Short mmCIF file of C-alpha atoms in Angstrom, two decimals:
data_model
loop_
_atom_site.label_atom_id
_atom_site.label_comp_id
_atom_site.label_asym_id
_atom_site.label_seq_id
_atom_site.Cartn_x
_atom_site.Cartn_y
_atom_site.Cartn_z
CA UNK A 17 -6.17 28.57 0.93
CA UNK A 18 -4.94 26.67 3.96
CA UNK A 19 -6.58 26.75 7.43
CA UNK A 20 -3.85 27.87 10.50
CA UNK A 21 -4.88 26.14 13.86
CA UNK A 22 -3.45 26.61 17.24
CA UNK A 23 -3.20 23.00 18.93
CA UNK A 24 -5.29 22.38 21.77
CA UNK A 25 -5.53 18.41 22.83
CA UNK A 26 -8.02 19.71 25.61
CA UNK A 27 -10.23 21.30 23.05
CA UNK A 28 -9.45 19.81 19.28
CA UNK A 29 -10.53 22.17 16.58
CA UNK A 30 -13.62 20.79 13.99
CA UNK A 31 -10.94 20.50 11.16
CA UNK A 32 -8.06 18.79 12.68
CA UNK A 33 -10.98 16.54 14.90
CA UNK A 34 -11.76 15.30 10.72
CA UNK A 35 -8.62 14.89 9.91
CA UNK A 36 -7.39 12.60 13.32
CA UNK A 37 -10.91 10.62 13.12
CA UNK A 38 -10.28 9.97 9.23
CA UNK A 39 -11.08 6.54 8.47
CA UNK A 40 -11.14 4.48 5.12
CA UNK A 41 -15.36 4.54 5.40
CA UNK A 42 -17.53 4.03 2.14
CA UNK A 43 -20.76 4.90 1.51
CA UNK A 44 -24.18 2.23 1.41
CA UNK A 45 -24.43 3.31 -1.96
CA UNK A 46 -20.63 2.06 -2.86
CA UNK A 47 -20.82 -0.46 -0.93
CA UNK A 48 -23.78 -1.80 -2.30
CA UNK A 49 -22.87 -1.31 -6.07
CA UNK A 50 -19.76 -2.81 -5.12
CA UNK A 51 -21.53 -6.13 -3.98
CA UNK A 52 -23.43 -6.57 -6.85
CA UNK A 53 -20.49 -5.95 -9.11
CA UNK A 54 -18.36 -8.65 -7.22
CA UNK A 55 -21.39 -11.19 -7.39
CA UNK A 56 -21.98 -11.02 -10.42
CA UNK A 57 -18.68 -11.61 -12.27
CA UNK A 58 -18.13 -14.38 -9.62
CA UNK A 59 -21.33 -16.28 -11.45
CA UNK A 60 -20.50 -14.96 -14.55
CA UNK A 61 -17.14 -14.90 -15.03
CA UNK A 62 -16.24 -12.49 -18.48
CA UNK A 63 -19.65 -12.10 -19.39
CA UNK A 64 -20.09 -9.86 -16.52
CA UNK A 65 -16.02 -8.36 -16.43
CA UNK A 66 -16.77 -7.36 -20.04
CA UNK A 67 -19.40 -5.85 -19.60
CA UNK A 68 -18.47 -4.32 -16.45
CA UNK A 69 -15.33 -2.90 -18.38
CA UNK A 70 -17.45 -1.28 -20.93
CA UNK A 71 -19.93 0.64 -18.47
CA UNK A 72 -17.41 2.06 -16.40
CA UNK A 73 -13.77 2.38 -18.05
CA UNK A 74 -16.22 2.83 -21.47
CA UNK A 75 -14.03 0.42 -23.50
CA UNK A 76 -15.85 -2.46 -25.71
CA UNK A 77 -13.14 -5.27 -25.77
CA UNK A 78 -13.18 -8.78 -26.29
CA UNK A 79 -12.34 -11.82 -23.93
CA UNK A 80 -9.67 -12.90 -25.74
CA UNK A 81 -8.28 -8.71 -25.81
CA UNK A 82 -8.15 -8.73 -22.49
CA UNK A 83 -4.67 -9.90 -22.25
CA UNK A 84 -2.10 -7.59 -23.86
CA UNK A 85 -0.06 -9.27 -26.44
CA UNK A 86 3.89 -10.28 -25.88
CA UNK A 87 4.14 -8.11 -29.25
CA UNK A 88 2.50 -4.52 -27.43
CA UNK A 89 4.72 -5.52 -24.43
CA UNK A 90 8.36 -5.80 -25.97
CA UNK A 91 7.14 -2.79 -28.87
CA UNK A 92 6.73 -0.44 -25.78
CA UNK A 93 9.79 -1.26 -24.67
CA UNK A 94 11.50 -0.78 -27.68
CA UNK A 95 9.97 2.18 -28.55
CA UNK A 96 10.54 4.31 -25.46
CA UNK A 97 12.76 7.02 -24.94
CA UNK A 98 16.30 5.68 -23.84
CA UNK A 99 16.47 7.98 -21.10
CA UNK A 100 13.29 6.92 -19.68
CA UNK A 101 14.43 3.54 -20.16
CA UNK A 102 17.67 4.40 -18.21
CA UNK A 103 15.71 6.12 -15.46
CA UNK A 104 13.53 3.61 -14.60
CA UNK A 105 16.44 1.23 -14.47
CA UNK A 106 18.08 3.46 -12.13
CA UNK A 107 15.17 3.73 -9.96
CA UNK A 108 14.77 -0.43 -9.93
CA UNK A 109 18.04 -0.61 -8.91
CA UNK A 110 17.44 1.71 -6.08
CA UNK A 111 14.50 -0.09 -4.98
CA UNK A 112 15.65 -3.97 -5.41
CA UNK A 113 18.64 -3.03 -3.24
CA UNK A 114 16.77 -1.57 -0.28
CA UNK A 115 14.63 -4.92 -0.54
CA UNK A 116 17.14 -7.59 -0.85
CA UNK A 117 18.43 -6.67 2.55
CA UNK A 118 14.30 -7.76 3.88
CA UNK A 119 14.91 -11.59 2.52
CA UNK A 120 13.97 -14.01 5.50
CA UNK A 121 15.08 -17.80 4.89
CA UNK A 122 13.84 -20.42 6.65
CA UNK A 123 15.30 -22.34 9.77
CA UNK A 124 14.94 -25.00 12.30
CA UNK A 125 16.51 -25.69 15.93
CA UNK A 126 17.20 -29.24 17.44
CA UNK A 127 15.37 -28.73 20.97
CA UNK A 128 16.61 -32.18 22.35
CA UNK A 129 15.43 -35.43 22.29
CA UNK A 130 15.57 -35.41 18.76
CA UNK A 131 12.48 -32.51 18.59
CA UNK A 132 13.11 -30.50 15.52
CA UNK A 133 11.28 -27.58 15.09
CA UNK A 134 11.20 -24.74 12.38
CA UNK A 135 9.49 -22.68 9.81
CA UNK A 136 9.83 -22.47 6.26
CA UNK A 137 9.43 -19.30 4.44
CA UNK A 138 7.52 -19.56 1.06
CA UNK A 139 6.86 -17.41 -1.67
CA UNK A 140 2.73 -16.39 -2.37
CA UNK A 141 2.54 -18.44 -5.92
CA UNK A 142 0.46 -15.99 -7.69
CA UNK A 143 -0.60 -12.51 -7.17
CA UNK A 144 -2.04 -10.01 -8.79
CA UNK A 145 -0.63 -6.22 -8.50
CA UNK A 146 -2.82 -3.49 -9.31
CA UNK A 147 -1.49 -0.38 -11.36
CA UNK A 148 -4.06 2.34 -11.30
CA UNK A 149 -3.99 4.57 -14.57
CA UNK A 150 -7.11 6.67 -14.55
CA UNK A 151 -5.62 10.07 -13.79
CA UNK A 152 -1.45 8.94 -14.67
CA UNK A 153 0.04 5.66 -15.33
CA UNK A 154 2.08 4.71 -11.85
CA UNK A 155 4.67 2.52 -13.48
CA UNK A 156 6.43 3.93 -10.37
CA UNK A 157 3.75 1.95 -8.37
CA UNK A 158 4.54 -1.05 -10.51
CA UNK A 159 8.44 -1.00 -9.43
CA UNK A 160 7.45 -0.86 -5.93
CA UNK A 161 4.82 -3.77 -6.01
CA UNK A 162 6.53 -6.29 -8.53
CA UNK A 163 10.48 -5.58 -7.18
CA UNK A 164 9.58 -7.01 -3.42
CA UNK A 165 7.50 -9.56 -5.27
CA UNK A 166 10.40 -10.65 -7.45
CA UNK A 167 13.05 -10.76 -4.30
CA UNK A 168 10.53 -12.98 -2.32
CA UNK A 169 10.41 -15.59 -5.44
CA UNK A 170 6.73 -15.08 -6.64
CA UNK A 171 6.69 -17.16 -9.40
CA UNK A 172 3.38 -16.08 -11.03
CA UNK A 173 2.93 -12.29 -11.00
CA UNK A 174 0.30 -10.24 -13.27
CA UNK A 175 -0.92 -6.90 -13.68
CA UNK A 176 -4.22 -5.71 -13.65
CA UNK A 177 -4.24 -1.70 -15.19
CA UNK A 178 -6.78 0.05 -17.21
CA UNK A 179 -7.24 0.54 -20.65
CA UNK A 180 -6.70 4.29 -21.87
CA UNK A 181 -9.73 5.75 -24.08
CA UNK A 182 -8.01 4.39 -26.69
CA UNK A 183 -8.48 0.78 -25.35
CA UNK A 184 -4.57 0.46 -25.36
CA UNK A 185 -1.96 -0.03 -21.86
CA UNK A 186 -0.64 3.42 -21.28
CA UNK A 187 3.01 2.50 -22.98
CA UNK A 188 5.17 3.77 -20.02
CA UNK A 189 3.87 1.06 -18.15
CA UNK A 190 4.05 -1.74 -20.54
CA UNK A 191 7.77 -0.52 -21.04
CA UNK A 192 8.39 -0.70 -17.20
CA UNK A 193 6.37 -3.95 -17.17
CA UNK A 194 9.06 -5.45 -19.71
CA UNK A 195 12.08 -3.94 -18.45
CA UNK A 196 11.67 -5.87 -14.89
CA UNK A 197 10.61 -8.91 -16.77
CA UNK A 198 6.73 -9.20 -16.04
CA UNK A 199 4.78 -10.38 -19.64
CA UNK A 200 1.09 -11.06 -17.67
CA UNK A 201 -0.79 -7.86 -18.52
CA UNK A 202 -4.25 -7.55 -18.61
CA UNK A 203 -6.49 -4.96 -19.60
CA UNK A 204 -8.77 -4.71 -16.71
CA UNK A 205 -9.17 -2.65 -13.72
CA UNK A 206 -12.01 -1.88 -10.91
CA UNK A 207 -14.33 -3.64 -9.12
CA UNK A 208 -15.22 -5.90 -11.74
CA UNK A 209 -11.39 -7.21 -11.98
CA UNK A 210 -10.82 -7.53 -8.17
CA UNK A 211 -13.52 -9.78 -8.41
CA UNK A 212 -11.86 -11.52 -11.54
CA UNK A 213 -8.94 -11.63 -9.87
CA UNK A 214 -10.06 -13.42 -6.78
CA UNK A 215 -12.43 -16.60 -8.48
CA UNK A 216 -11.29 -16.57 -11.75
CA UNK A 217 -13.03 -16.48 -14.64
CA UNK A 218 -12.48 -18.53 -18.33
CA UNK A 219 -10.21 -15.80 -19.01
CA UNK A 220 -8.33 -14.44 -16.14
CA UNK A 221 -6.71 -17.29 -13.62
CA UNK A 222 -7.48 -16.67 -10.21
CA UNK A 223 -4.76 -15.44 -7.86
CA UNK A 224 -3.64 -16.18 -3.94
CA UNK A 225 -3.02 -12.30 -3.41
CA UNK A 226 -4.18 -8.95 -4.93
CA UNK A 227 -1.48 -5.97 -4.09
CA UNK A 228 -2.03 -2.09 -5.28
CA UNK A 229 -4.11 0.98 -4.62
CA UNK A 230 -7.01 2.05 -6.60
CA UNK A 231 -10.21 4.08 -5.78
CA UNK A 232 -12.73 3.52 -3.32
CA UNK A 233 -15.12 0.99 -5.43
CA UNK A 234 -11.56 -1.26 -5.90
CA UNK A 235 -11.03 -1.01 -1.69
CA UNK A 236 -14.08 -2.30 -1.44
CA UNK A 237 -13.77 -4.91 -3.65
CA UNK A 238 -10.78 -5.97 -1.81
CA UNK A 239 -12.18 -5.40 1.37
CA UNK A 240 -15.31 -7.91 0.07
CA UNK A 241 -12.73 -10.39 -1.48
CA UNK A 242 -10.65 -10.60 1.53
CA UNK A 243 -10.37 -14.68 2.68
CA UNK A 244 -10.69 -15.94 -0.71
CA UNK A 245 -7.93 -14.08 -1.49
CA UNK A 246 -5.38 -12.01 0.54
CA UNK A 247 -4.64 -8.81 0.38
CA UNK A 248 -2.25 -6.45 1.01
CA UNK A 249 -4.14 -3.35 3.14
CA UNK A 250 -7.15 -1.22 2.15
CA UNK A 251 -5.43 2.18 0.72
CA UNK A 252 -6.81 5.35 1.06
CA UNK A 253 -5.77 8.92 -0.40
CA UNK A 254 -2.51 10.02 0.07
CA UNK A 255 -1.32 11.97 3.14
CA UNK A 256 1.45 14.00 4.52
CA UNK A 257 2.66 15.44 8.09
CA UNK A 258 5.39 17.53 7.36
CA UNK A 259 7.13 18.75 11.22
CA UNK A 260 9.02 21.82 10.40
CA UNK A 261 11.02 24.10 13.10
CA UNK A 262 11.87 27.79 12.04
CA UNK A 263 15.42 25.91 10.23
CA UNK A 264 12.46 25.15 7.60
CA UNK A 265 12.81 26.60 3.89
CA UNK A 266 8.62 27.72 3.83
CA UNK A 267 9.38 27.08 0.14
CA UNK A 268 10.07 23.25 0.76
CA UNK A 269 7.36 22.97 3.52
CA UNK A 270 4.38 24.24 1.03
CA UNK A 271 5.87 22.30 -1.98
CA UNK A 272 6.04 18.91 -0.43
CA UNK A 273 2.25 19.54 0.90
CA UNK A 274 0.94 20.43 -2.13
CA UNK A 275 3.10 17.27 -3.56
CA UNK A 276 0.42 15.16 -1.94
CA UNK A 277 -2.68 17.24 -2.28
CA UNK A 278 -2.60 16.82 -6.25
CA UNK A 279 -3.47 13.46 -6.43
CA UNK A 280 -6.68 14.45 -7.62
CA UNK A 281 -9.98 12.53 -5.11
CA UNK A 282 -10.12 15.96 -3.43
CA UNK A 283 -9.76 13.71 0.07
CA UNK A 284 -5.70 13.68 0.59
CA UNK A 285 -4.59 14.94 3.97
CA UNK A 286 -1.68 17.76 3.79
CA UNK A 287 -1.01 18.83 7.55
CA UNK A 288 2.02 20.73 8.52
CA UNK A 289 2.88 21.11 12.46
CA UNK A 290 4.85 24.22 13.57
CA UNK A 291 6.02 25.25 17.03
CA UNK A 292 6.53 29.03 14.92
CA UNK A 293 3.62 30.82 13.93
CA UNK A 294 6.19 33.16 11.52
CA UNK A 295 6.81 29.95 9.96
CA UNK A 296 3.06 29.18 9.43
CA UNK A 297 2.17 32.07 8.13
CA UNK A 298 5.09 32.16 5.60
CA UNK A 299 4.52 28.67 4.43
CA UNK A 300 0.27 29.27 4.20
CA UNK A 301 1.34 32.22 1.69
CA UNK A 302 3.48 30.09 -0.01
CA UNK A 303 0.69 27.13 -0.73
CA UNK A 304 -1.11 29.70 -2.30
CA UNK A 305 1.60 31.29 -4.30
CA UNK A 306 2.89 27.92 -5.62
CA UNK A 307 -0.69 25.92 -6.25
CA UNK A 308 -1.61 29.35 -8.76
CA UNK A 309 0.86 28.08 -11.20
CA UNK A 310 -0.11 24.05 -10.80
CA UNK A 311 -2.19 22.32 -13.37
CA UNK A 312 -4.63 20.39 -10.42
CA UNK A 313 -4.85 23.51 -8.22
CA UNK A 314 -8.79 23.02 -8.43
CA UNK A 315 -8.26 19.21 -6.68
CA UNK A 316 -5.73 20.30 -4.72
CA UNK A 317 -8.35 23.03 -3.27
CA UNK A 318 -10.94 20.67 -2.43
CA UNK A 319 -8.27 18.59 -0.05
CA UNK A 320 -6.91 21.74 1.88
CA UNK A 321 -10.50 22.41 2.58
CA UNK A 322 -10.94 18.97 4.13
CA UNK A 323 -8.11 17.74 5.14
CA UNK A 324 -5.31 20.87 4.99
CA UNK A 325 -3.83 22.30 7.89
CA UNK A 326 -0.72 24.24 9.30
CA UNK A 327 -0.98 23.42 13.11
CA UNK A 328 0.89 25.61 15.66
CA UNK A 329 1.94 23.86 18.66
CA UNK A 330 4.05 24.84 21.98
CA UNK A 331 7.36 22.70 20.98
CA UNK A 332 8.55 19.94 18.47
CA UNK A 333 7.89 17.12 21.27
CA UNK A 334 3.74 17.99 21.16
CA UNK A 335 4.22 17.93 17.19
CA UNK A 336 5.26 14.72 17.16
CA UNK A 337 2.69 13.55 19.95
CA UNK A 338 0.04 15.10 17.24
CA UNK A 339 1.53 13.40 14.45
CA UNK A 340 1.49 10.24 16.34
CA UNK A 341 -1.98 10.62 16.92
CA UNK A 342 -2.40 11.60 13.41
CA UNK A 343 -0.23 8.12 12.21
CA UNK A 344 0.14 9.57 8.80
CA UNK A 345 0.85 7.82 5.73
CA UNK A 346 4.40 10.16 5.11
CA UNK A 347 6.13 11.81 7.83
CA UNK A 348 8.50 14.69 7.29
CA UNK A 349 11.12 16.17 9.42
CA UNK A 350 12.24 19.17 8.37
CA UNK A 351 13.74 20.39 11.72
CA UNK A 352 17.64 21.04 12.93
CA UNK A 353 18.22 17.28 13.96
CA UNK A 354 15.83 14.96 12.68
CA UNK A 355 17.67 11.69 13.73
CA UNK A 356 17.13 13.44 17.43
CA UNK A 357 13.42 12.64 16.82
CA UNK A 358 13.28 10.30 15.48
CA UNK A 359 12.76 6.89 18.49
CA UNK A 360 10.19 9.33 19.47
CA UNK A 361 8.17 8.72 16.16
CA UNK A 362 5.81 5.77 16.64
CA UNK A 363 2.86 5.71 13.94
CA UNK A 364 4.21 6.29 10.15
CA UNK A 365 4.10 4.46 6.97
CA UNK A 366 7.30 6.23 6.62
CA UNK A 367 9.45 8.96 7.87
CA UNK A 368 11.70 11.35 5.49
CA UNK A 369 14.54 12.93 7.83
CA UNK A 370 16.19 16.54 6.81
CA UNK A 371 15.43 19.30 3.85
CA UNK A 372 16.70 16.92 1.08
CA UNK A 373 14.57 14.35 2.02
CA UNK A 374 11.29 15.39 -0.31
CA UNK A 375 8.50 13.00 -0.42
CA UNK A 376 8.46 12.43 -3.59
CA UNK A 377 11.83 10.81 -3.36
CA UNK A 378 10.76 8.02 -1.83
CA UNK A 379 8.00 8.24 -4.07
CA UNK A 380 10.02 7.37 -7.30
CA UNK A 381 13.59 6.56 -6.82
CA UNK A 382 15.38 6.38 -3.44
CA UNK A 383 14.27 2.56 -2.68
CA UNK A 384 12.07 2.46 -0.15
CA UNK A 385 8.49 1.64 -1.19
CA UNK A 386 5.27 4.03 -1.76
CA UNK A 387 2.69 1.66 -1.05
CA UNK A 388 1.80 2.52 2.44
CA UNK A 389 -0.52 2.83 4.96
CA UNK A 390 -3.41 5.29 5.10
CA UNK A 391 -6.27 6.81 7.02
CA UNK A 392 -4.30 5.88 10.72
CA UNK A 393 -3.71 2.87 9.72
CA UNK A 394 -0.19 3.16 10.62
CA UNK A 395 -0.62 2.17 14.23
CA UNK A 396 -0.68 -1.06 13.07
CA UNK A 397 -0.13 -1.29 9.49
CA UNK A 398 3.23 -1.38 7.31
CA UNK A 399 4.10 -0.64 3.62
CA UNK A 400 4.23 -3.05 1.10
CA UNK A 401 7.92 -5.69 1.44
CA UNK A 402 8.97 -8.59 0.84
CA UNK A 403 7.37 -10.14 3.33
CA UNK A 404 3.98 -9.18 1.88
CA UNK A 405 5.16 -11.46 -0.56
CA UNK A 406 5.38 -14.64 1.44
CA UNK A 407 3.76 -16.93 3.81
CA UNK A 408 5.47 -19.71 6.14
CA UNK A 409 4.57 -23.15 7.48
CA UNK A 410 5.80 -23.96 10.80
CA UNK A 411 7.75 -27.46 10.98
CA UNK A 412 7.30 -29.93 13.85
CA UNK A 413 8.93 -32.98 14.41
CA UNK A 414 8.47 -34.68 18.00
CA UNK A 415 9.73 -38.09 19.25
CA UNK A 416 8.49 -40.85 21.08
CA UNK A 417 11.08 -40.31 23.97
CA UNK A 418 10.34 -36.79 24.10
CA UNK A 419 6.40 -37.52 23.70
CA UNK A 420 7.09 -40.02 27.15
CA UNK A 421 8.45 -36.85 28.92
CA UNK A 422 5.78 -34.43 28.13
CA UNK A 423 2.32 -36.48 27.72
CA UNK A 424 0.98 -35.80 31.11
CA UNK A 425 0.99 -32.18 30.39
CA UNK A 426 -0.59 -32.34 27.19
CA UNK A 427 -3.51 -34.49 28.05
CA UNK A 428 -4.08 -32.18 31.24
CA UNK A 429 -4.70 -28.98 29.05
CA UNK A 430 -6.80 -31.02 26.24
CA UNK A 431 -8.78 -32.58 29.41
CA UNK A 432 -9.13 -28.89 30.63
CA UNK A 433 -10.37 -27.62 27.62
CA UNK A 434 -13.08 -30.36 27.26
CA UNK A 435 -11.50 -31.53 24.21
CA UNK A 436 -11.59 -35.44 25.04
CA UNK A 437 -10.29 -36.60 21.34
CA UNK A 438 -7.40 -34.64 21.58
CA UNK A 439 -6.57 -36.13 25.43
CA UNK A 440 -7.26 -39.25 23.53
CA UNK A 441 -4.85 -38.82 20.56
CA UNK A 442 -2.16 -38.23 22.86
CA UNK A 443 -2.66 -41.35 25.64
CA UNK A 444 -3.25 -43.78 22.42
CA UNK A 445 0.42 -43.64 22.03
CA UNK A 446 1.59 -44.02 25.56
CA UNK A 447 2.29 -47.83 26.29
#
């Protein structure tokens, strides 16, 4: 079910070669259909996002539906189970106290002669976060994109989710949506609403910022939209690197792998790196024990044959070079002494230290967030904060004694870099 490789960095094998050249690459054809979807809600505004929404989510709404009523929002609420309620209150908790401690406030420092000079540190005013609900509804992606957005001041936040077959919000996430006080649903998802999103349309008001996974065709979209709008990283399919030593339950090891693999494209990345071939083959019959019993054992397939691997190397130092090289999306240490590793660990959207430390913590409730970087994009990528949230203006104010001092240096660079108006904006105001 799961391919065992013996590392070589001399000579790479063809499936670990795929999985270290991964890259978030569409096809013409997406790319294409993509392009055509974006222009043509951006000249026709809901004419085009309707019926967008109707040819590919297969829902017939109105322009005026699109928004989902105060009324749906607070009955979802109201109507869900108290304990969910209570868990997902937990979990917020969690999560807004990891990213309180990421606030950055603005400053300025007196640099003599009366120069002041600083940077303020603004919230984004209105952004968009995107709540995929195709295969499950990720309210848990919706506590990790709105919390940071809520620390960092956003004043304007909406959702953008699809509509279930029944044209309705799935209500776990309208009840998650109320409980952390966001009331600007709409009932729109895909290409077609990235592009709504990001000019605006009669119905939807445009945004500064789009933030949230989604499938390839919304990537694109985001990736087309990009300088109109911001946005916060093109995602790909979830991965894993699990480094396990023989201290490793094979149990855990195969559990947490196939924890990623379910997600259900058929293109996630599950990779475990071993310096004990026992261990391998223990946790490769294991995989196949556990994914028997799991309800997306055919997706979960298709993933292990592309991107699933147990990789045997000579010691835990050349497992983390691989995983560096890899710069996976999750990170897992299951070895004696994790925190012994760790400074060694460059290229992660995030590292989980020890047995207890399951991805799918992080995932849902410890606090910090699942939106992270994909397809090696961790080398110079990071996962979603509160700094995604913000933007800053530097803050300048010079004086005409310190302008005296420093003149002649300023018109020498403009002068060397041919830019004569410049030179000429400074010597104006020189006596």
């Amino acid at each position: 079910m799961i391919e065992i490789i013996k590392y070589n960095r001399q000579s790479t094998p063809p499936k670990l070669d795929a999985i270290l050249s991964r890259t978030p690459d569409f096809s013409a054809e997406q790319e294409a259909t993509v392009r055509e979807i974006v222009s043509t809600v951006k000249e026709q505004g809901d004419r085009a996002l309707l019926a967008y929404t109707k040819k590919y989510d297969g829902i017939a709404i109105k322009a005026a539906d699109m928004r989902v009523p105060e009324t749906e929002i607070k009955a979802a609420h109201r109507n869900a189970d108290p304990k969910f309620i209570e868990i997902i209150d937990a979990a917020a908790t969690n999560i807004r106290k990891f990213h309180e401690t990421q606030r950055q406030t603005s400053y300025f420092i007196e640099d003599g002669d009366g120069v002041i000079l600083g940077k303020r540190i603004l919230p984004i005013e209105r952004v968009a976060l995107l709540i995929p609900g195709a295969s499950a509804p990720l309210f848990s992606t919706l506590l990790m994109a709105a919390i940071p957005a809520q620390i960092a001041g956003v004043p304007h936040l909406c959702i953008a989710t699809p509509p279930q077959p029944n044209g309705a919000i799935h209500p776990a996430v309208l009840a998650t949506a109320h409980h952390i006080g966001i009331r600007e649903i709409y009932k729109i998802f895909g290409a077609q609403a990235i592009a709504a999103l990001a000019y605006g349309t009669d119905t939807i008001p445009r945004v500064d910022k789009l933030v949230g996974p989604g499938n390839p065709y919304v990537q694109i979209a985001k990736k087309l939209v990009f300088g109109t709008v911001d946005i916060d990283m093109i995602a790909g399919p979830s991965e894993i690197v699990v480094i396990a030593d023989r201290t490793a339950n094979a149990k855990h090891v195969a559990a947490d792998l196939l924890s990623q693999a379910e997600h259900g494209s058929g293109y996630e990345a599950a990779v475990c790196i071993t310096p004990s071939a026992d261990l391998a083959t223990q946790i490769a019959d294991e995989i196949a024990h556990q994914a028997a019993d799991l309800t997306h054992r055919e997706a979960i397939q298709k993933a292990l044959d592309r991107f699933g691997a147990i990789v045997v190397v000579r010691d835990l130092a050349e497992g983390i070079d691989l995983a560096n090289r890899i710069a996976p999306e999750h990170l897992e240490l299951i070895v004696a002494d994790p925190w012994a590793h760790l400074q060694t660990v460059r290229h992660a959207g995030a590292v989980f230290l020890g047995a207890a430390s399951s991805e799918p913590v992080g995932d849902y409730y410890a606090g910090t967030n699942h939106i992270l970087p994909t397809a090696g994009a961790a080398r110079f990528a990071s996962s979603v904060g509160v700094d995604t949230f913000t933007k800053n203006i530097s803050i300048l104010q010079y004086t005409d004694q310190r302008l005296q001092k420093t003149a002649g240096h300023i018109i020498s660079m403009a002068e060397t870099e041919g830019l004569d108006a410049h030179a000429n904006a400074i010597r104006i105001r020189i006596p």
